[in-house]
XYZ file of C-alpha atoms in Angstrom:
766
model
C 26.656 266.644 220.032
C 28.713 268.893 217.789
C 30.466 267.287 214.854
C 33.736 269.071 215.549
C 33.931 267.773 219.105
C 33.041 264.278 217.982
C 35.667 264.244 215.251
C 38.242 265.549 217.707
C 37.321 262.770 220.139
C 37.508 260.178 217.375
C 40.984 261.327 216.267
C 42.223 261.516 219.869
C 41.067 257.955 220.586
C 42.669 256.588 217.407
C 46.004 258.371 217.868
C 46.253 257.783 221.624
C 45.185 254.151 221.520
C 47.520 253.146 218.720
C 50.373 255.002 220.393
C 49.860 252.775 223.457
C 49.437 249.657 221.316
C 52.626 250.471 219.417
C 54.721 251.339 222.460
C 53.884 248.121 224.272
C 54.254 246.212 221.030
C 57.901 247.310 221.117
C 58.084 246.060 224.707
C 56.719 242.686 223.596
C 59.460 242.502 220.957
C 62.041 243.388 223.604
C 60.815 241.062 226.375
C 59.544 238.066 224.381
C 60.785 234.683 225.673
C 64.200 234.241 224.039
C 64.832 231.372 221.642
C 68.241 230.036 222.689
C 70.940 229.538 220.063
C 71.508 226.153 221.661
C 70.209 224.073 224.545
C 73.066 222.191 226.242
C 73.382 219.970 229.287
C 75.778 220.597 232.138
C 77.838 217.712 230.761
C 78.201 219.571 227.441
C 75.738 217.695 225.220
C 73.846 219.868 222.699
C 70.154 218.896 222.638
C 68.625 221.530 220.356
C 69.677 224.507 218.314
C 67.773 227.698 217.611
C 66.995 226.465 214.111
C 65.652 223.177 215.507
C 63.144 225.102 217.624
C 62.157 227.389 214.745
C 61.761 224.464 212.376
C 59.754 222.708 215.084
C 57.418 225.684 215.132
C 56.987 225.235 211.370
C 56.252 221.522 211.868
C 53.637 222.423 214.486
C 52.080 224.886 212.042
C 51.971 222.253 209.305
C 50.002 219.867 211.531
C 47.299 222.512 211.869
C 48.987 224.476 214.662
C 46.311 226.058 216.824
C 43.676 223.913 215.108
C 45.045 220.788 216.841
C 45.357 221.267 220.565
C 46.752 224.576 221.769
C 49.927 226.386 222.780
C 49.792 228.917 225.641
C 46.009 228.356 225.721
C 45.333 229.523 222.159
C 43.847 227.011 219.752
C 41.496 224.038 219.592
C 39.913 222.324 222.586
C 39.870 218.581 221.892
C 43.566 217.665 222.196
C 45.716 218.888 225.129
C 47.446 222.199 225.492
C 50.862 220.900 224.487
C 52.847 223.447 226.518
C 50.847 222.822 229.720
C 50.881 219.040 229.356
C 54.603 218.950 228.549
C 55.295 220.991 231.695
C 53.268 218.604 233.863
C 54.871 215.477 232.405
C 58.355 216.922 232.810
C 57.621 217.853 236.437
C 56.264 214.372 237.240
C 59.360 212.764 235.679
C 61.605 214.768 238.034
C 59.521 213.947 241.105
C 59.223 210.239 240.303
C 62.964 209.962 239.657
C 63.845 211.605 242.962
C 61.233 209.555 244.823
C 62.693 206.330 243.411
C 66.188 207.396 244.408
C 65.139 208.361 247.938
C 62.489 205.790 248.830
C 62.134 203.345 245.930
C 58.517 204.420 245.234
C 56.673 206.810 242.968
C 56.179 210.424 244.023
C 52.435 209.989 244.636
C 53.183 207.236 247.181
C 55.198 209.580 249.424
C 53.668 211.347 252.418
C 52.831 215.064 252.263
C 56.024 216.235 253.940
C 58.241 214.258 251.572
C 56.233 215.480 248.580
C 56.584 219.087 249.720
C 60.358 218.717 249.978
C 60.615 217.320 246.458
C 58.289 220.006 245.062
C 60.465 222.754 246.569
C 63.511 221.127 244.987
C 61.698 220.889 241.643
C 60.633 224.528 241.718
C 64.143 225.676 242.463
C 65.473 223.778 239.460
C 62.766 224.425 236.857
C 61.947 228.048 237.657
C 65.587 229.181 237.648
C 66.512 231.080 234.497
C 69.713 229.526 233.184
C 69.628 231.273 229.819
C 72.762 233.315 229.094
C 71.831 236.290 226.857
C 75.517 236.964 226.104
C 76.058 233.599 224.414
C 72.452 232.674 223.670
C 72.968 229.357 225.473
C 70.392 227.663 227.684
C 72.048 225.248 230.092
C 69.998 222.474 231.680
C 70.793 219.539 233.969
C 71.360 216.031 232.706
C 68.240 214.968 234.587
C 66.189 217.529 232.703
C 67.633 216.196 229.455
C 66.389 212.757 230.512
C 62.951 214.267 231.255
C 62.905 215.865 227.800
C 63.770 212.515 226.220
C 60.984 210.789 228.158
C 58.307 213.345 227.227
C 59.571 213.416 223.621
C 59.114 209.655 223.449
C 55.510 210.056 224.580
C 54.718 212.720 221.975
C 56.488 210.792 219.235
C 54.174 207.881 219.963
C 51.114 210.149 219.889
C 51.968 212.041 216.688
C 53.126 208.997 214.690
C 51.337 205.650 214.478
C 52.577 203.834 217.583
C 49.794 201.315 218.449
C 50.387 201.920 222.153
C 49.000 205.449 221.742
C 46.000 204.633 219.536
C 43.611 205.534 222.373
C 45.304 208.906 222.768
C 44.963 209.701 219.071
C 41.290 208.784 219.150
C 40.699 210.969 222.217
C 42.649 213.849 220.659
C 40.974 213.529 217.222
C 44.368 213.010 215.572
C 44.920 211.003 212.418
C 47.554 208.288 212.204
C 50.979 209.707 211.331
C 50.070 213.316 211.979
C 53.846 213.683 211.707
C 55.388 210.769 209.830
C 58.968 212.005 209.412
C 61.183 211.187 212.484
C 63.364 214.256 211.862
C 60.306 216.524 211.828
C 59.091 214.886 215.033
C 62.397 215.656 216.788
C 62.069 219.313 215.850
C 58.420 219.414 216.960
C 59.485 218.137 220.388
C 62.136 220.863 220.548
C 59.453 223.493 219.931
C 57.096 221.987 222.526
C 59.928 222.036 225.078
C 60.630 225.711 224.379
C 56.961 226.706 224.828
C 56.879 224.794 228.119
C 60.214 226.314 229.219
C 58.701 229.797 228.777
C 55.788 228.760 231.018
C 57.957 227.789 233.980
C 61.090 229.952 233.688
C 61.131 233.213 235.634
C 61.923 236.453 233.831
C 65.322 237.903 234.797
C 65.040 239.721 238.111
C 61.369 238.809 238.646
C 59.335 236.149 240.413
C 56.940 235.507 237.533
C 57.477 233.388 234.449
C 57.565 234.595 230.856
C 53.863 233.651 230.592
C 52.947 235.397 233.871
C 52.826 232.087 235.783
C 50.402 230.506 233.315
C 49.328 227.687 233.231
C 48.102 226.785 236.682
C 50.477 224.047 237.913
C 50.920 223.615 241.647
C 53.893 221.282 241.319
C 56.076 224.084 239.945
C 54.463 226.952 241.917
C 52.662 228.385 238.897
C 49.950 230.330 240.709
C 48.148 233.645 240.062
C 50.491 236.571 240.666
C 49.603 239.556 242.842
C 49.489 241.771 239.731
C 46.913 239.465 238.191
C 44.626 239.674 241.216
C 45.013 243.453 241.584
C 44.215 244.180 237.936
C 41.224 241.852 238.045
C 39.763 243.941 240.854
C 40.585 247.164 239.063
C 38.901 245.943 235.853
C 35.651 245.312 237.754
C 35.806 248.812 239.270
C 36.385 250.318 235.816
C 33.445 248.356 234.424
C 31.079 249.596 237.146
C 32.274 253.196 236.750
C 31.968 253.028 232.962
C 28.447 251.626 233.098
C 27.419 254.336 235.552
C 28.830 257.145 233.391
C 27.242 255.831 230.214
C 23.883 255.326 231.938
C 24.043 258.922 233.186
C 24.932 260.148 229.721
C 22.077 258.186 228.152
C 19.559 259.460 230.732
C 20.598 263.089 230.250
C 20.680 262.870 226.444
C 17.692 260.679 225.771
C 16.841 260.759 222.092
C 13.483 262.076 220.985
C 10.627 259.752 220.120
C 10.212 258.991 216.434
C 7.816 261.459 214.791
C 5.414 259.221 212.849
C 4.058 262.146 210.852
C 7.453 262.706 209.228
C 7.923 259.112 208.114
C 7.690 258.329 204.376
C 4.287 257.038 203.264
C 5.888 254.498 200.964
C 9.217 252.748 200.666
C 11.819 255.295 199.469
C 13.892 252.458 198.062
C 11.178 251.501 195.573
C 12.328 254.392 193.431
C 15.910 253.142 193.530
C 16.949 251.619 190.237
C 19.655 249.037 190.682
C 22.721 249.813 188.582
C 24.612 247.052 186.716
C 27.242 246.843 189.456
C 24.558 246.664 192.158
C 22.888 243.779 190.326
C 26.286 242.106 189.960
C 26.520 241.791 193.765
C 23.719 239.184 193.719
C 26.128 236.327 192.975
C 28.173 237.274 196.044
C 25.188 236.392 198.200
C 24.733 233.068 196.436
C 28.329 232.297 197.384
C 27.664 233.542 200.927
C 24.742 231.112 201.189
C 26.792 228.228 199.800
C 29.692 228.952 202.166
C 27.320 229.068 205.168
C 26.066 225.590 204.290
C 29.577 224.185 203.881
C 30.850 225.936 207.002
C 28.026 224.611 209.192
C 28.455 221.095 207.758
C 32.137 221.210 208.658
C 31.170 222.454 212.112
C 28.957 219.399 212.605
C 31.790 217.092 211.527
C 34.290 218.915 213.754
C 31.980 218.656 216.772
C 31.445 214.949 216.062
C 35.192 214.349 216.143
C 34.905 215.218 219.840
C 33.015 211.967 220.450
C 34.422 209.749 217.690
C 37.959 211.001 217.259
C 38.985 209.472 213.946
C 35.718 208.607 212.247
C 32.245 209.782 211.293
C 29.773 207.116 212.414
C 32.306 204.408 211.639
C 33.683 205.842 208.400
C 37.452 206.582 208.788
C 37.099 210.211 207.751
C 40.282 211.323 209.525
C 42.360 209.585 206.856
C 41.037 212.060 204.291
C 39.762 215.048 206.301
C 41.390 215.098 209.757
C 40.015 217.181 212.584
C 42.638 219.896 212.137
C 41.438 220.420 208.543
C 37.688 220.398 209.243
C 38.172 222.851 212.119
C 40.450 225.059 210.018
C 37.934 225.197 207.183
C 35.048 225.697 209.616
C 36.703 228.759 211.181
C 38.112 230.190 207.958
C 34.887 229.840 205.968
C 33.062 231.705 208.730
C 35.408 234.661 208.213
C 35.076 234.340 204.441
C 31.272 234.326 204.230
C 30.743 237.008 206.868
C 33.306 239.302 205.238
C 31.903 238.579 201.774
C 28.399 239.538 202.871
C 29.593 242.795 204.409
C 31.834 243.725 201.488
C 29.138 242.928 198.941
C 26.715 245.097 200.899
C 29.225 247.933 200.638
C 29.485 247.449 196.865
C 25.678 247.555 196.657
C 25.249 250.614 198.860
C 27.991 252.844 197.418
C 26.301 253.528 194.036
C 22.917 253.660 195.761
C 24.083 256.462 198.066
C 25.824 258.532 195.401
C 23.430 257.800 192.540
C 26.541 257.375 190.383
C 27.731 254.289 188.502
C 31.441 254.756 187.692
C 32.760 253.461 184.406
C 33.752 249.772 184.528
C 32.296 249.437 188.056
C 30.483 246.229 187.105
C 33.687 244.827 185.614
C 35.474 245.577 188.889
C 32.750 243.870 190.927
C 32.921 240.787 188.692
C 36.736 240.713 188.760
C 36.712 240.886 192.548
C 34.224 238.014 192.636
C 36.547 235.805 190.594
C 39.443 236.689 192.900
C 37.295 235.699 195.889
C 36.599 232.259 194.424
C 40.299 231.689 193.709
C 41.318 232.727 197.236
C 38.718 230.490 198.898
C 39.452 227.409 196.798
C 43.227 227.925 196.698
C 43.691 228.545 200.412
C 41.531 225.562 201.419
C 43.421 223.255 199.052
C 46.776 224.530 200.302
C 45.796 223.896 203.909
C 44.850 220.308 203.107
C 48.205 219.690 201.414
C 50.020 221.237 204.365
C 48.261 219.206 207.070
C 48.704 215.998 205.060
C 52.467 216.693 205.314
C 52.925 217.084 201.562
C 54.710 220.465 201.705
C 58.127 221.580 202.940
C 58.585 224.228 205.627
C 58.770 227.193 203.261
C 56.140 225.902 200.818
C 53.741 225.335 203.716
C 54.286 228.885 205.000
C 53.528 230.426 201.600
C 50.806 228.153 200.232
C 49.730 225.779 202.994
C 48.717 226.139 206.640
C 50.232 228.860 208.846
C 48.783 227.278 211.971
C 47.436 230.486 213.512
C 43.728 230.384 214.304
C 41.639 232.748 212.123
C 44.660 233.513 209.892
C 45.512 229.966 208.867
C 45.788 230.616 205.144
C 49.264 230.629 203.588
C 51.147 233.890 203.102
C 50.534 233.947 199.326
C 46.774 233.792 199.918
C 47.049 236.477 202.597
C 48.756 238.812 200.129
C 46.188 237.942 197.456
C 43.353 238.723 199.869
C 44.984 242.012 200.900
C 45.226 243.076 197.250
C 41.572 242.105 196.812
C 40.593 244.278 199.773
C 42.340 247.269 198.237
C 40.553 246.615 194.925
C 37.301 246.594 196.909
C 38.313 249.856 198.601
C 39.015 251.475 195.213
C 35.593 250.395 193.948
C 33.972 251.820 197.076
C 35.798 255.165 196.892
C 35.155 255.813 193.203
C 31.454 255.096 193.676
C 30.979 257.141 196.844
C 33.087 260.245 196.074
C 30.379 261.957 193.943
C 28.076 261.908 196.968
C 30.379 264.363 198.752
C 29.532 266.974 196.121
C 25.804 266.266 196.128
C 25.048 265.597 199.796
C 26.500 268.315 202.022
C 24.413 267.244 205.034
C 25.638 263.673 204.829
C 29.357 264.316 204.321
C 30.281 263.450 207.889
C 28.494 260.095 207.674
C 30.052 259.484 204.261
C 33.433 260.308 205.775
C 32.991 257.645 208.445
C 31.890 255.229 205.735
C 35.123 255.787 203.794
C 37.319 255.704 206.915
C 35.841 252.405 208.056
C 36.172 250.997 204.523
C 39.830 252.058 204.382
C 40.473 250.533 207.818
C 39.145 247.159 206.641
C 41.683 247.102 203.815
C 44.594 248.573 205.757
C 44.360 246.630 209.004
C 44.331 243.231 207.340
C 47.941 244.083 206.408
C 48.925 243.473 210.050
C 48.627 239.772 209.207
C 51.781 240.146 207.114
C 53.895 241.429 210.000
C 55.229 238.054 211.105
C 57.500 235.756 209.149
C 58.158 232.050 208.831
C 60.376 231.920 211.934
C 58.967 234.780 214.042
C 58.959 234.281 217.816
C 55.522 232.964 218.815
C 54.954 235.792 221.331
C 55.487 238.382 218.591
C 53.380 236.483 216.055
C 50.547 236.356 218.611
C 50.743 240.132 219.063
C 50.190 240.710 215.337
C 47.665 237.875 214.976
C 45.381 239.588 217.434
C 45.649 242.796 215.421
C 43.881 240.852 212.695
C 41.424 238.932 214.862
C 40.547 241.692 217.306
C 41.176 244.972 215.476
C 40.228 243.863 211.958
C 37.397 241.417 212.628
C 36.044 242.721 215.943
C 37.069 246.380 215.613
C 36.845 248.060 212.261
C 34.341 245.645 210.762
C 32.129 246.625 213.712
C 32.553 250.303 212.847
C 31.808 249.565 209.187
C 28.666 247.671 210.149
C 27.472 250.504 212.404
C 27.900 253.007 209.570
C 26.215 250.745 207.002
C 23.139 250.176 209.188
C 22.892 253.924 209.810
C 23.075 254.496 206.044
C 20.277 252.008 205.452
C 17.938 253.637 207.961
C 18.769 257.132 206.682
C 18.064 256.086 203.095
C 14.727 254.656 204.205
C 13.802 257.920 205.905
C 13.703 256.310 209.338
C 16.619 258.259 210.827
C 17.570 261.889 210.551
C 20.993 262.304 208.895
C 22.345 264.562 211.639
C 21.181 262.267 214.436
C 22.519 259.194 212.640
C 25.898 260.828 212.053
C 26.283 261.987 215.641
C 25.213 258.577 216.943
C 27.669 256.736 214.685
C 30.567 258.978 215.687
C 29.756 258.756 219.385
C 29.268 254.965 219.257
C 32.558 254.555 217.395
C 34.444 256.630 219.975
C 32.985 254.630 222.859
C 33.629 251.294 221.162
C 37.191 251.996 220.019
C 38.188 253.683 223.303
C 38.069 250.287 224.977
C 38.404 248.114 221.905
C 41.815 249.104 220.539
C 43.877 248.786 223.722
C 41.497 246.009 224.800
C 43.322 243.873 222.226
C 45.797 243.164 225.021
C 43.313 241.006 226.922
C 44.148 238.230 224.453
C 47.837 238.472 225.361
C 47.943 238.131 229.144
C 49.814 234.816 229.012
C 51.496 234.890 225.591
C 54.998 235.792 226.701
C 54.194 239.468 227.302
C 55.268 241.864 230.114
C 52.982 242.617 233.083
C 51.991 246.063 231.740
C 50.108 244.318 228.935
C 47.955 242.576 231.545
C 47.231 245.863 233.321
C 46.165 247.632 230.130
C 44.264 244.657 228.759
C 42.293 244.168 231.974
C 41.356 247.845 232.217
C 40.374 248.513 228.633
C 38.727 245.168 227.906
C 36.369 245.968 230.805
C 35.506 249.207 228.988
C 34.664 247.176 225.880
C 31.702 245.754 227.767
C 30.363 249.163 228.825
C 28.544 250.125 225.586
C 27.078 246.601 225.368
C 25.223 247.100 228.663
C 22.822 249.513 226.966
C 22.487 247.411 223.840
C 18.909 246.597 224.820
C 17.945 250.143 223.858
C 19.282 249.490 220.360
C 17.251 246.294 220.108
C 14.114 248.098 221.310
C 14.745 250.932 218.851
C 15.055 248.497 215.945
C 11.916 246.674 217.009
C 10.076 249.994 217.071
C 11.285 250.726 213.555
C 10.015 247.350 212.318
C 6.441 248.284 213.345
C 6.264 251.935 212.276
C 4.422 251.663 208.958
C 2.916 249.073 206.655
C 5.735 249.335 204.106
C 8.537 248.880 206.662
C 7.133 245.446 207.463
C 8.538 244.307 204.124
C 11.956 244.644 205.808
C 10.891 242.665 208.868
C 13.520 239.909 208.604
C 16.548 242.101 207.900
C 15.527 244.281 210.865
C 14.858 241.235 213.054
C 18.379 240.109 212.199
C 19.660 243.463 213.484
C 17.644 242.896 216.681
C 19.298 239.474 217.026
C 22.673 241.173 216.607
C 21.858 243.425 219.558
C 20.796 240.408 221.649
C 23.966 238.449 220.891
C 26.083 241.558 221.415
C 24.756 241.719 224.955
C 24.834 237.970 225.682
C 27.718 236.689 223.550
C 30.117 239.621 223.444
C 29.014 241.168 226.749
C 28.101 238.479 229.284
C 30.061 235.507 227.921
C 32.920 237.791 226.918
C 33.353 239.367 230.334
C 33.097 235.962 232.022
C 36.483 235.051 230.559
C 38.109 238.496 230.204
C 39.270 239.414 233.755
C 42.826 238.160 234.333
C 41.949 235.815 237.215
C 39.141 234.225 235.186
C 41.204 233.841 232.041
C 44.119 232.451 234.050
C 42.060 229.350 234.755
C 39.759 229.416 231.695
C 42.120 230.143 228.806
C 42.077 227.165 226.479
C 38.842 225.689 227.877
C 35.374 225.371 226.333
C 34.322 228.634 227.951
C 36.172 230.319 225.072
C 34.068 228.787 222.240
C 30.964 229.795 224.216
C 32.051 233.394 223.667
C 33.427 232.620 220.192
C 30.248 231.077 218.784
C 27.821 233.557 220.303
C 29.944 236.577 219.362
C 31.252 235.512 215.944
C 28.084 233.937 214.574
C 25.583 235.609 216.872
C 26.852 239.143 216.243
C 28.827 239.157 213.004
C 27.104 236.204 211.378
C 23.588 237.469 212.063
C 24.646 240.910 210.872
C 25.985 239.354 207.669
C 22.678 237.537 207.196
C 20.718 240.718 207.921
C 22.723 242.741 205.398
C 22.328 239.978 202.822
C 18.552 239.913 203.307
C 18.391 243.704 203.043
C 20.221 243.726 199.719
C 18.185 240.796 198.395
C 15.031 242.698 199.314
C 16.361 245.737 197.471
C 17.012 243.657 194.354
C 13.419 242.360 194.351
C 11.685 245.279 196.060
C 8.327 244.943 194.319
C 7.731 241.334 195.290
C 6.516 240.376 198.733
C 8.302 237.613 200.617
C 6.590 234.535 201.999
C 7.167 234.473 205.742
C 7.079 230.725 206.460
C 10.539 229.490 205.529
C 12.481 232.621 206.503
C 10.648 232.761 209.840
C 11.610 229.131 210.532
C 15.202 229.860 209.491
C 15.551 232.917 211.725
C 14.177 231.332 214.871
C 15.884 227.961 214.350
C 19.303 229.566 213.875
C 19.012 231.690 217.009
C 17.336 229.079 219.230
C 19.734 226.387 217.996
C 22.748 228.573 218.766
C 21.443 229.262 222.273
C 20.782 225.576 222.985
C 24.152 224.527 221.567
C 25.840 226.758 224.117
C 23.598 226.338 227.167
C 23.153 222.559 227.237
C 26.562 221.460 225.966
C 29.504 223.799 225.428
C 28.982 225.979 228.527
C 28.525 223.075 230.994
C 31.654 221.408 229.584
C 33.571 224.660 229.975
C 32.404 225.166 233.566
C 33.359 221.614 234.533
C 36.755 222.135 232.941
C 37.139 225.367 234.904
C 36.569 223.479 238.155
C 39.197 220.908 237.099
C 41.630 223.669 236.110
C 41.277 225.432 239.478
C 41.480 222.204 241.453
C 44.223 220.337 239.583
C 45.605 222.479 236.761
C 44.984 223.116 233.079
C 46.776 219.925 232.038
C 44.092 217.896 233.815
C 41.158 219.980 232.533
C 42.318 219.198 228.978
C 43.477 215.636 229.654
C 42.136 212.435 228.149
C 41.361 211.147 231.648
C 39.013 214.042 232.391
C 37.557 214.761 228.948
C 36.684 211.121 228.209
C 34.556 210.524 231.314
C 30.949 209.402 230.836
C 29.594 212.765 232.000
C 31.643 214.705 229.463
C 30.681 212.241 226.751
C 26.976 212.813 227.465
C 27.428 216.583 227.437
C 29.188 216.421 224.064
C 26.375 214.296 222.619
C 23.795 216.767 223.963
C 25.191 219.298 221.517
C 23.343 217.347 218.814
C 20.093 218.988 219.978
C 21.194 222.567 219.393
C 23.306 221.698 216.356
C 20.407 219.963 214.613
C 18.009 222.859 215.162
C 20.703 225.326 214.085
C 21.605 223.335 210.962
C 17.915 223.063 210.050
C 17.665 226.838 210.196
C 20.703 227.271 207.950
C 19.279 224.849 205.377
C 15.977 226.752 205.489
C 17.831 230.024 204.951
C 19.596 228.595 201.892
C 16.261 227.264 200.579
C 14.690 230.693 201.038
C 17.542 232.515 199.250
C 17.347 230.045 196.378
C 13.582 230.595 196.326
C 14.070 234.323 195.756
C 15.612 233.404 192.393
C 13.204 230.625 191.458
C 10.128 232.363 192.847
C 8.974 229.954 195.545
C 9.933 232.410 198.320
C 7.848 235.211 196.732
C 4.155 235.992 196.813
C 2.358 236.184 193.469
C 1.259 239.801 193.835
C 3.463 242.881 193.913
C 4.074 244.811 197.099
C 4.170 248.504 196.293
C 4.482 249.117 200.017
C 2.024 251.982 200.346
C -0.518 252.565 203.070
C -3.546 252.178 200.807
C -2.339 249.213 198.750
C -5.559 247.310 197.777
C -4.295 243.786 198.368
C -3.329 244.673 201.920
C -6.762 246.117 202.626
C -8.578 243.214 200.991
C -6.631 240.657 203.009
C -7.338 242.571 206.218
C -11.065 242.684 205.298
C -11.089 238.971 204.582
C -9.704 238.335 208.030
């Protein structure tokens, strides 16, 4: 593989993919569900204004937003999807009213023919688009206004402290007075109505709704469109073709076996003297370890809220730390500790690669560390104040809770973090630049290292592209730039480059082979990954073309993961090559685990929910956290742990590690994660999928279905996997602490050479 061709391919993929992403981003702006200037009845009564709906969106964000129930299928999984449930309740109100007028009974008591007649009447009324773009007015019937009032009354009871809805709040893991201000509650209902209106109202001149007929709701004829079925089939064809082409490529370009005679006889990193800035990264990993412990603890509490909605074994925890806060912190801390581990690894590697310690580099590393602590503590505190309804609309947007999953932190903290990322980038560049002059053979790999580092800083800026009152469809478009492109895209590229650097520095990979492999892998990954962002946006108020592109390119995302087993095998081979490489057993085993979870979590569980027809029924169900946990922690979390262990080994290279605790930690974390998914979350998700197909999403997320004895048992079964997993995390923290105190280290030094006496003597003793 020639470098020039690879670089050309890389540039072509980047330019072409972002051109497509940008063009259809403009289409999303143009075709997003309109927010009417006013909603009026046929009798002339004004129900809502545009500002009411926008303020209602801010109220929703302040309650935790996507961390408390979901909108358009995006968010948490305990409470209902508010847009889907509102739609169902509104539809039932219409049908019951008409049934009472016609026969004096409820709709469900009518025979099938009578029900069909009323359903056809309902569909004609609800699916008709009565929005006038010239005046910005949405006109609805007086009966629909009565339906809105009835559903609003229900949600007011749920979100306040109405005793009649205490059981609902417990089932939904909601604290009393989630919204205590009546005026705020009115605006929240206006926003919920608008999100539901977009789900059932047909786009002008088309027979599909703004959300592409999502959610499934037979009463209003929300069923999979023909486009959805066609592009599902096409995505499967693309997947099969892509796998075949990549398998052919791999077979015809099989890499050579590792030449053992050319491997170093002792650890090349033993001669590496840690610079002051490299040593200063140690405290980052202490914080990483602490954040893992806190994040997992919050995960346990959040999962428990699923069975005891407002308490923790009888203690009324929801009064102080409601579900929406524990889930917010659980998700956000995961991003924080994973990113911190990766960024700290970069700060450690940059001087090691160049052999140059820039002036004031240590000061920069320490300054960045202080900024990190401020951002973590400040953003978490702001989110608590926001959810406890202690901030106004604007104050909550800037310092509180933005309500968007994975980017919940207030705008001020987002800007602060973005500045911190550019400080990190500056530290990386000034440390790595000298290597370009000294390492001609490695310039291409160094170039990818800098490009991926720059992308991490630059692409987080997409989280600033929405404002306080931005249309939800547009905000979702930019949110997934952060979640998919930043977290899943360019961090993945950065990680690939960093691992290649590590193996090259250890003499285990040839620089040319590593560079070509990194470039080729990046091209393959980003070719599907960039445009594949659209698979998150099938039903978020986007045009049909987004579904077509998302289905096609998200299938291609899975293609490189099919051969991930070769990567795992390759890393296992590396771990057994020489005596000295065994000192890096646990970092390398972590990389093997990354390959496993890439295949299972990102590949298998990811593709299960990615095709349009699957996601149509599964979006917003527990099948999503199956993919989320196994991909986020399994891939990115285990990679963060592996990089942390590698750096910690480098900072204490001459001391051998005791295997007991770290071995227990590694296996407990991975086995616990697998059990958590297989015996609890996945069965719940599959049962919900059946309910969604049979009755609709509203039922799959309803209190009536989720609080059955079977579902209760399945939620409790999660304790098995969670306990094993948590035990592994505690063991990992104990091991990391032991590296400082000495209890995780052997007494003798490990010079990591073939003829080291202590190794021979121990083998003889055996």
